[in-house]
Amino acid sequence: MTETLFRADAYARTCDAYVTAINDRGGIVLDRTVLYAAAGGQPGDTGALTWEGGVCRIATTVYDADKTTIVHVPAEGSTLPAAGLPVHVMLDWETRHKYMRVHTALHLLCSLVKWPVTGGQIGAGEGRLDFDIADMAGIDKDTLTSRLAALVAADHPVTTRWITDAELEAAPHLVRTMSVKPPMGSGKVRLVAIGEDGAIDLQPCGGTHVSHTSEIGGLAVTKIESKGKQNRRIRVTLA
Ligand SMILES: [Zn+2]
């Protein structure tokens, strides 16, 4: 199991760690990391590992089959650090910060479009959510863009807290994303709250977010597409 430092502090850009193993596919396993492992539509982070006399670019970061071990996938042709070696982990912050802005913007979109979410994807400049929308009243690009801008300008705080699996089971309305089940089984689930007490949005999420909505900056709803009978894909782009 890898200690997920990005979960306690999404702004942590570096850490020291030990190489606990090189797996059979050449992936690097560390005891702890600041690199987010791909999950929930958010891509795995890129970055680098450095050590005495060596450097290894990390092309992406993923979970192993056990879902608790994080594997750092080296860029092709990289030199691997040996198991047991202490390394310095560096995150490609500029890309990650864009993921954080887009990811938080999608929570805001979720708060405005009250229909079930059926899928989503986060990129460095844009993201999208798919909704099962039966009634398009009030759902158009310009209306959503101005309502999103108002939520960004209001500078709502984004905070996290943990609840038990049982507490989440007793409050199924918190789960907005039908396609991605919240990460249960460890006994506790992380809730992400936007606004006082989650007044704007409150849902289980393991991703990385900005700490205040103003940090999202300028953004626009650039496309609303039909994907199937009731399914609508709403795309948000950073300015
Ligand atoms: Zn999230």
PDB file of C-alpha atoms in Angstrom, residues 19-205:
ATOM      1  CA  VAL A  19      11.590   2.562  -3.776  1.00  0.00           C
ATOM      2  CA  THR A  20       9.832  -0.449  -2.280  1.00  0.00           C
ATOM      3  CA  ALA A  21       9.850  -2.496  -5.500  1.00  0.00           C
ATOM      4  CA  ILE A  22      10.236  -2.525  -9.253  1.00  0.00           C
ATOM      5  CA  ASN A  23       7.292  -4.598 -10.486  1.00  0.00           C
ATOM      6  CA  ASP A  24       7.440  -7.244 -13.216  1.00  0.00           C
ATOM      7  CA  ARG A  25       6.470  -4.676 -15.867  1.00  0.00           C
ATOM      8  CA  GLY A  26       9.196  -2.226 -14.862  1.00  0.00           C
ATOM      9  CA  GLY A  27       6.869   0.043 -12.886  1.00  0.00           C
ATOM     10  CA  ILE A  28       8.298   1.815  -9.839  1.00  0.00           C
ATOM     11  CA  VAL A  29       6.555   1.326  -6.496  1.00  0.00           C
ATOM     12  CA  LEU A  30       7.275   3.871  -3.734  1.00  0.00           C
ATOM     13  CA  ASP A  31       6.295   3.866  -0.055  1.00  0.00           C
ATOM     14  CA  ARG A  32       4.694   7.316  -0.507  1.00  0.00           C
ATOM     15  CA  THR A  33       4.035   9.739  -3.343  1.00  0.00           C
ATOM     16  CA  VAL A  34       2.685  13.144  -4.337  1.00  0.00           C
ATOM     17  CA  LEU A  35       1.784  11.852  -7.831  1.00  0.00           C
ATOM     18  CA  TYR A  36      -1.954  11.184  -8.290  1.00  0.00           C
ATOM     19  CA  ALA A  37      -2.728   7.754  -9.696  1.00  0.00           C
ATOM     20  CA  ALA A  38      -5.294   7.744 -12.523  1.00  0.00           C
ATOM     21  CA  ALA A  39      -8.830   7.240 -11.184  1.00  0.00           C
ATOM     22  CA  GLY A  40     -12.317   8.661 -11.481  1.00  0.00           C
ATOM     23  CA  GLY A  41     -11.678  10.281 -14.874  1.00  0.00           C
ATOM     24  CA  GLN A  42      -8.624  12.223 -13.656  1.00  0.00           C
ATOM     25  CA  PRO A  43      -5.386  11.261 -15.456  1.00  0.00           C
ATOM     26  CA  GLY A  44      -2.347   9.968 -13.601  1.00  0.00           C
ATOM     27  CA  ASP A  45       0.316  12.578 -12.914  1.00  0.00           C
ATOM     28  CA  THR A  46       3.597  12.981 -14.751  1.00  0.00           C
ATOM     29  CA  GLY A  47       6.798  14.018 -13.004  1.00  0.00           C
ATOM     30  CA  ALA A  48      10.271  12.780 -12.194  1.00  0.00           C
ATOM     31  CA  LEU A  49      12.226  10.787  -9.633  1.00  0.00           C
ATOM     32  CA  THR A  50      15.750  11.901  -8.829  1.00  0.00           C
ATOM     33  CA  TRP A  51      18.413  10.270  -6.690  1.00  0.00           C
ATOM     34  CA  GLU A  52      22.151  10.455  -6.186  1.00  0.00           C
ATOM     35  CA  GLY A  53      23.467  10.381  -9.750  1.00  0.00           C
ATOM     36  CA  GLY A  54      20.169   9.488 -11.431  1.00  0.00           C
ATOM     37  CA  VAL A  55      16.895  10.777 -12.808  1.00  0.00           C
ATOM     38  CA  CYS A  56      13.838   8.991 -14.179  1.00  0.00           C
ATOM     39  CA  ARG A  57      10.951  10.720 -15.966  1.00  0.00           C
ATOM     40  CA  ILE A  58       7.531   9.418 -14.968  1.00  0.00           C
ATOM     41  CA  ALA A  59       5.150   9.154 -17.941  1.00  0.00           C
ATOM     42  CA  THR A  60       2.061   8.392 -15.870  1.00  0.00           C
ATOM     43  CA  THR A  61       0.961   7.081 -12.500  1.00  0.00           C
ATOM     44  CA  VAL A  62      -1.540   4.244 -12.035  1.00  0.00           C
ATOM     45  CA  TYR A  63      -2.956   1.902  -9.411  1.00  0.00           C
ATOM     46  CA  ASP A  64      -1.839  -1.713  -9.321  1.00  0.00           C
ATOM     47  CA  ALA A  65      -4.498  -4.441  -9.441  1.00  0.00           C
ATOM     48  CA  ASP A  66      -4.850  -4.305  -5.626  1.00  0.00           C
ATOM     49  CA  LYS A  67      -6.055  -0.651  -5.974  1.00  0.00           C
ATOM     50  CA  THR A  68      -3.872   0.479  -3.042  1.00  0.00           C
ATOM     51  CA  THR A  69      -0.380   0.180  -4.503  1.00  0.00           C
ATOM     52  CA  ILE A  70       0.642   3.059  -6.765  1.00  0.00           C
ATOM     53  CA  VAL A  71       2.870   2.324  -9.752  1.00  0.00           C
ATOM     54  CA  HIS A  72       4.999   5.077 -11.331  1.00  0.00           C
ATOM     55  CA  VAL A  73       5.356   4.243 -15.014  1.00  0.00           C
ATOM     56  CA  PRO A  74       8.779   5.354 -16.311  1.00  0.00           C
ATOM     57  CA  ALA A  75       9.115   7.151 -19.647  1.00  0.00           C
ATOM     58  CA  GLU A  76      10.505   4.879 -22.332  1.00  0.00           C
ATOM     59  CA  GLY A  77      14.278   4.486 -22.183  1.00  0.00           C
ATOM     60  CA  SER A  78      14.568   5.793 -18.609  1.00  0.00           C
ATOM     61  CA  THR A  79      17.035   4.461 -16.081  1.00  0.00           C
ATOM     62  CA  LEU A  80      15.224   2.851 -13.153  1.00  0.00           C
ATOM     63  CA  PRO A  81      16.186   3.426  -9.527  1.00  0.00           C
ATOM     64  CA  ALA A  82      17.057   0.267  -7.599  1.00  0.00           C
ATOM     65  CA  ALA A  83      14.671  -1.157  -4.996  1.00  0.00           C
ATOM     66  CA  GLY A  84      15.501   0.198  -1.552  1.00  0.00           C
ATOM     67  CA  LEU A  85      16.900   3.478  -2.879  1.00  0.00           C
ATOM     68  CA  PRO A  86      15.773   6.811  -1.392  1.00  0.00           C
ATOM     69  CA  VAL A  87      14.420   9.101  -4.146  1.00  0.00           C
ATOM     70  CA  HIS A  88      13.044  12.620  -4.472  1.00  0.00           C
ATOM     71  CA  VAL A  89       9.623  12.750  -6.151  1.00  0.00           C
ATOM     72  CA  MET A  90       8.738  15.800  -8.261  1.00  0.00           C
ATOM     73  CA  LEU A  91       5.299  16.503  -9.677  1.00  0.00           C
ATOM     74  CA  ASP A  92       4.720  18.307 -13.005  1.00  0.00           C
ATOM     75  CA  TRP A  93       2.767  20.981 -11.179  1.00  0.00           C
ATOM     76  CA  GLU A  94       1.540  23.097 -14.099  1.00  0.00           C
ATOM     77  CA  THR A  95      -0.344  20.206 -15.677  1.00  0.00           C
ATOM     78  CA  ARG A  96      -1.678  18.947 -12.325  1.00  0.00           C
ATOM     79  CA  HIS A  97      -2.919  22.415 -11.353  1.00  0.00           C
ATOM     80  CA  LYS A  98      -4.951  22.509 -14.578  1.00  0.00           C
ATOM     81  CA  TYR A  99      -6.429  19.108 -13.692  1.00  0.00           C
ATOM     82  CA  MET A 100      -7.338  20.512 -10.264  1.00  0.00           C
ATOM     83  CA  ARG A 101      -9.027  23.551 -11.815  1.00  0.00           C
ATOM     84  CA  VAL A 102     -10.957  21.471 -14.359  1.00  0.00           C
ATOM     85  CA  HIS A 103     -11.866  18.840 -11.757  1.00  0.00           C
ATOM     86  CA  THR A 104     -13.270  21.449  -9.357  1.00  0.00           C
ATOM     87  CA  ALA A 105     -15.137  23.122 -12.233  1.00  0.00           C
ATOM     88  CA  LEU A 106     -16.839  19.786 -12.967  1.00  0.00           C
ATOM     89  CA  HIS A 107     -18.070  19.649  -9.351  1.00  0.00           C
ATOM     90  CA  LEU A 108     -19.605  23.097  -9.897  1.00  0.00           C
ATOM     91  CA  LEU A 109     -21.206  21.893 -13.146  1.00  0.00           C
ATOM     92  CA  CYS A 110     -22.598  18.949 -11.193  1.00  0.00           C
ATOM     93  CA  SER A 111     -24.186  21.384  -8.730  1.00  0.00           C
ATOM     94  CA  LEU A 112     -25.974  23.213 -11.563  1.00  0.00           C
ATOM     95  CA  VAL A 113     -27.122  20.189 -13.579  1.00  0.00           C
ATOM     96  CA  LYS A 114     -29.108  18.112 -11.116  1.00  0.00           C
ATOM     97  CA  TRP A 115     -29.349  14.985 -13.275  1.00  0.00           C
ATOM     98  CA  PRO A 116     -27.438  11.730 -12.692  1.00  0.00           C
ATOM     99  CA  VAL A 117     -23.861  11.680 -13.972  1.00  0.00           C
ATOM    100  CA  THR A 118     -23.069   8.731 -16.237  1.00  0.00           C
ATOM    101  CA  GLY A 119     -19.442   9.449 -17.062  1.00  0.00           C
ATOM    102  CA  GLY A 120     -16.722  12.045 -17.248  1.00  0.00           C
ATOM    103  CA  GLN A 121     -13.187  12.893 -18.203  1.00  0.00           C
ATOM    104  CA  ILE A 122     -10.682  15.466 -16.989  1.00  0.00           C
ATOM    105  CA  GLY A 123      -7.990  17.019 -19.181  1.00  0.00           C
ATOM    106  CA  ALA A 124      -5.385  19.744 -18.713  1.00  0.00           C
ATOM    107  CA  GLY A 125      -7.468  22.418 -20.447  1.00  0.00           C
ATOM    108  CA  GLU A 126     -10.971  21.016 -20.478  1.00  0.00           C
ATOM    109  CA  GLY A 127     -13.217  18.381 -19.043  1.00  0.00           C
ATOM    110  CA  ARG A 128     -16.607  16.871 -19.638  1.00  0.00           C
ATOM    111  CA  LEU A 129     -19.428  15.197 -17.805  1.00  0.00           C
ATOM    112  CA  ASP A 130     -22.156  13.031 -19.265  1.00  0.00           C
ATOM    113  CA  PHE A 131     -25.598  13.408 -17.726  1.00  0.00           C
ATOM    114  CA  ASP A 132     -28.768  11.387 -18.047  1.00  0.00           C
ATOM    115  CA  ILE A 133     -30.971  14.421 -18.765  1.00  0.00           C
ATOM    116  CA  ALA A 134     -34.701  13.997 -19.324  1.00  0.00           C
ATOM    117  CA  ASP A 135     -35.562  17.708 -19.412  1.00  0.00           C
ATOM    118  CA  MET A 136     -33.243  20.338 -20.917  1.00  0.00           C
ATOM    119  CA  ALA A 137     -35.024  23.317 -19.270  1.00  0.00           C
ATOM    120  CA  GLY A 138     -32.399  25.865 -18.169  1.00  0.00           C
ATOM    121  CA  ILE A 139     -29.571  23.791 -19.644  1.00  0.00           C
ATOM    122  CA  ASP A 140     -27.837  25.761 -22.371  1.00  0.00           C
ATOM    123  CA  LYS A 141     -24.254  26.885 -22.872  1.00  0.00           C
ATOM    124  CA  ASP A 142     -24.674  30.570 -22.051  1.00  0.00           C
ATOM    125  CA  THR A 143     -26.818  30.052 -18.944  1.00  0.00           C
ATOM    126  CA  LEU A 144     -24.437  27.434 -17.557  1.00  0.00           C
ATOM    127  CA  THR A 145     -21.362  29.543 -18.370  1.00  0.00           C
ATOM    128  CA  SER A 146     -22.684  32.580 -16.494  1.00  0.00           C
ATOM    129  CA  ARG A 147     -23.846  30.497 -13.529  1.00  0.00           C
ATOM    130  CA  LEU A 148     -20.439  28.784 -13.355  1.00  0.00           C
ATOM    131  CA  ALA A 149     -18.708  32.178 -13.503  1.00  0.00           C
ATOM    132  CA  ALA A 150     -20.811  33.350 -10.552  1.00  0.00           C
ATOM    133  CA  LEU A 151     -19.803  30.300  -8.480  1.00  0.00           C
ATOM    134  CA  VAL A 152     -16.127  30.870  -9.353  1.00  0.00           C
ATOM    135  CA  ALA A 153     -16.337  34.581  -8.474  1.00  0.00           C
ATOM    136  CA  ALA A 154     -18.025  33.809  -5.126  1.00  0.00           C
ATOM    137  CA  ASP A 155     -14.761  32.125  -4.067  1.00  0.00           C
ATOM    138  CA  HIS A 156     -16.406  29.252  -2.208  1.00  0.00           C
ATOM    139  CA  PRO A 157     -14.071  27.148  -0.037  1.00  0.00           C
ATOM    140  CA  VAL A 158     -13.394  23.541  -1.120  1.00  0.00           C
ATOM    141  CA  THR A 159     -12.838  21.219   1.841  1.00  0.00           C
ATOM    142  CA  THR A 160     -12.709  17.494   2.515  1.00  0.00           C
ATOM    143  CA  ARG A 161     -13.801  15.262   5.352  1.00  0.00           C
ATOM    144  CA  TRP A 162     -14.088  11.544   5.913  1.00  0.00           C
ATOM    145  CA  ILE A 163     -17.210   9.514   6.651  1.00  0.00           C
ATOM    146  CA  THR A 164     -17.653   5.791   7.198  1.00  0.00           C
ATOM    147  CA  ASP A 165     -18.926   3.415   4.512  1.00  0.00           C
ATOM    148  CA  ALA A 166     -22.036   2.919   6.672  1.00  0.00           C
ATOM    149  CA  GLU A 167     -22.680   6.680   6.811  1.00  0.00           C
ATOM    150  CA  LEU A 168     -22.457   6.867   3.019  1.00  0.00           C
ATOM    151  CA  GLU A 169     -24.775   3.888   2.600  1.00  0.00           C
ATOM    152  CA  ALA A 170     -27.296   5.729   4.784  1.00  0.00           C
ATOM    153  CA  ALA A 171     -27.064   8.803   2.517  1.00  0.00           C
ATOM    154  CA  PRO A 172     -27.228   7.432  -1.064  1.00  0.00           C
ATOM    155  CA  HIS A 173     -28.291  10.866  -2.427  1.00  0.00           C
ATOM    156  CA  LEU A 174     -24.655  11.964  -2.017  1.00  0.00           C
ATOM    157  CA  VAL A 175     -23.575   9.706  -4.872  1.00  0.00           C
ATOM    158  CA  ARG A 176     -24.000  11.624  -8.145  1.00  0.00           C
ATOM    159  CA  THR A 177     -21.873   9.487 -10.406  1.00  0.00           C
ATOM    160  CA  MET A 178     -23.548   6.227 -11.348  1.00  0.00           C
ATOM    161  CA  SER A 179     -20.675   5.027 -13.528  1.00  0.00           C
ATOM    162  CA  VAL A 180     -17.922   5.511 -10.949  1.00  0.00           C
ATOM    163  CA  LYS A 181     -18.648   3.931  -7.592  1.00  0.00           C
ATOM    164  CA  PRO A 182     -17.123   5.808  -4.671  1.00  0.00           C
ATOM    165  CA  PRO A 183     -14.020   4.042  -3.361  1.00  0.00           C
ATOM    166  CA  MET A 184     -15.586   1.991  -0.564  1.00  0.00           C
ATOM    167  CA  GLY A 185     -14.227  -1.027   1.245  1.00  0.00           C
ATOM    168  CA  SER A 186     -11.467   0.632   3.255  1.00  0.00           C
ATOM    169  CA  GLY A 187     -14.103   1.539   5.863  1.00  0.00           C
ATOM    170  CA  LYS A 188     -14.077   5.252   5.128  1.00  0.00           C
ATOM    171  CA  VAL A 189     -14.914   7.498   2.200  1.00  0.00           C
ATOM    172  CA  ARG A 190     -13.675  11.019   1.504  1.00  0.00           C
ATOM    173  CA  LEU A 191     -16.326  13.682   0.952  1.00  0.00           C
ATOM    174  CA  VAL A 192     -15.514  16.827  -1.000  1.00  0.00           C
ATOM    175  CA  ALA A 193     -17.560  19.865   0.062  1.00  0.00           C
ATOM    176  CA  ILE A 194     -17.856  23.108  -1.883  1.00  0.00           C
ATOM    177  CA  GLY A 195     -19.328  26.028   0.033  1.00  0.00           C
ATOM    178  CA  GLU A 196     -20.194  26.209   3.726  1.00  0.00           C
ATOM    179  CA  ASP A 197     -21.046  22.656   4.865  1.00  0.00           C
ATOM    180  CA  GLY A 198     -21.147  21.559   1.213  1.00  0.00           C
ATOM    181  CA  ALA A 199     -23.966  23.991   0.411  1.00  0.00           C
ATOM    182  CA  ILE A 200     -22.894  24.177  -3.262  1.00  0.00           C
ATOM    183  CA  ASP A 201     -21.772  20.569  -3.789  1.00  0.00           C
ATOM    184  CA  LEU A 202     -21.123  17.589  -1.556  1.00  0.00           C
ATOM    185  CA  GLN A 203     -20.091  14.187  -2.866  1.00  0.00           C
ATOM    186  CA  PRO A 204     -17.581  11.389  -2.368  1.00  0.00           C
ATOM    187  CA  CYS A 205     -14.452  11.986  -4.445  1.00  0.00           C
TER     188      CYS A 205
END
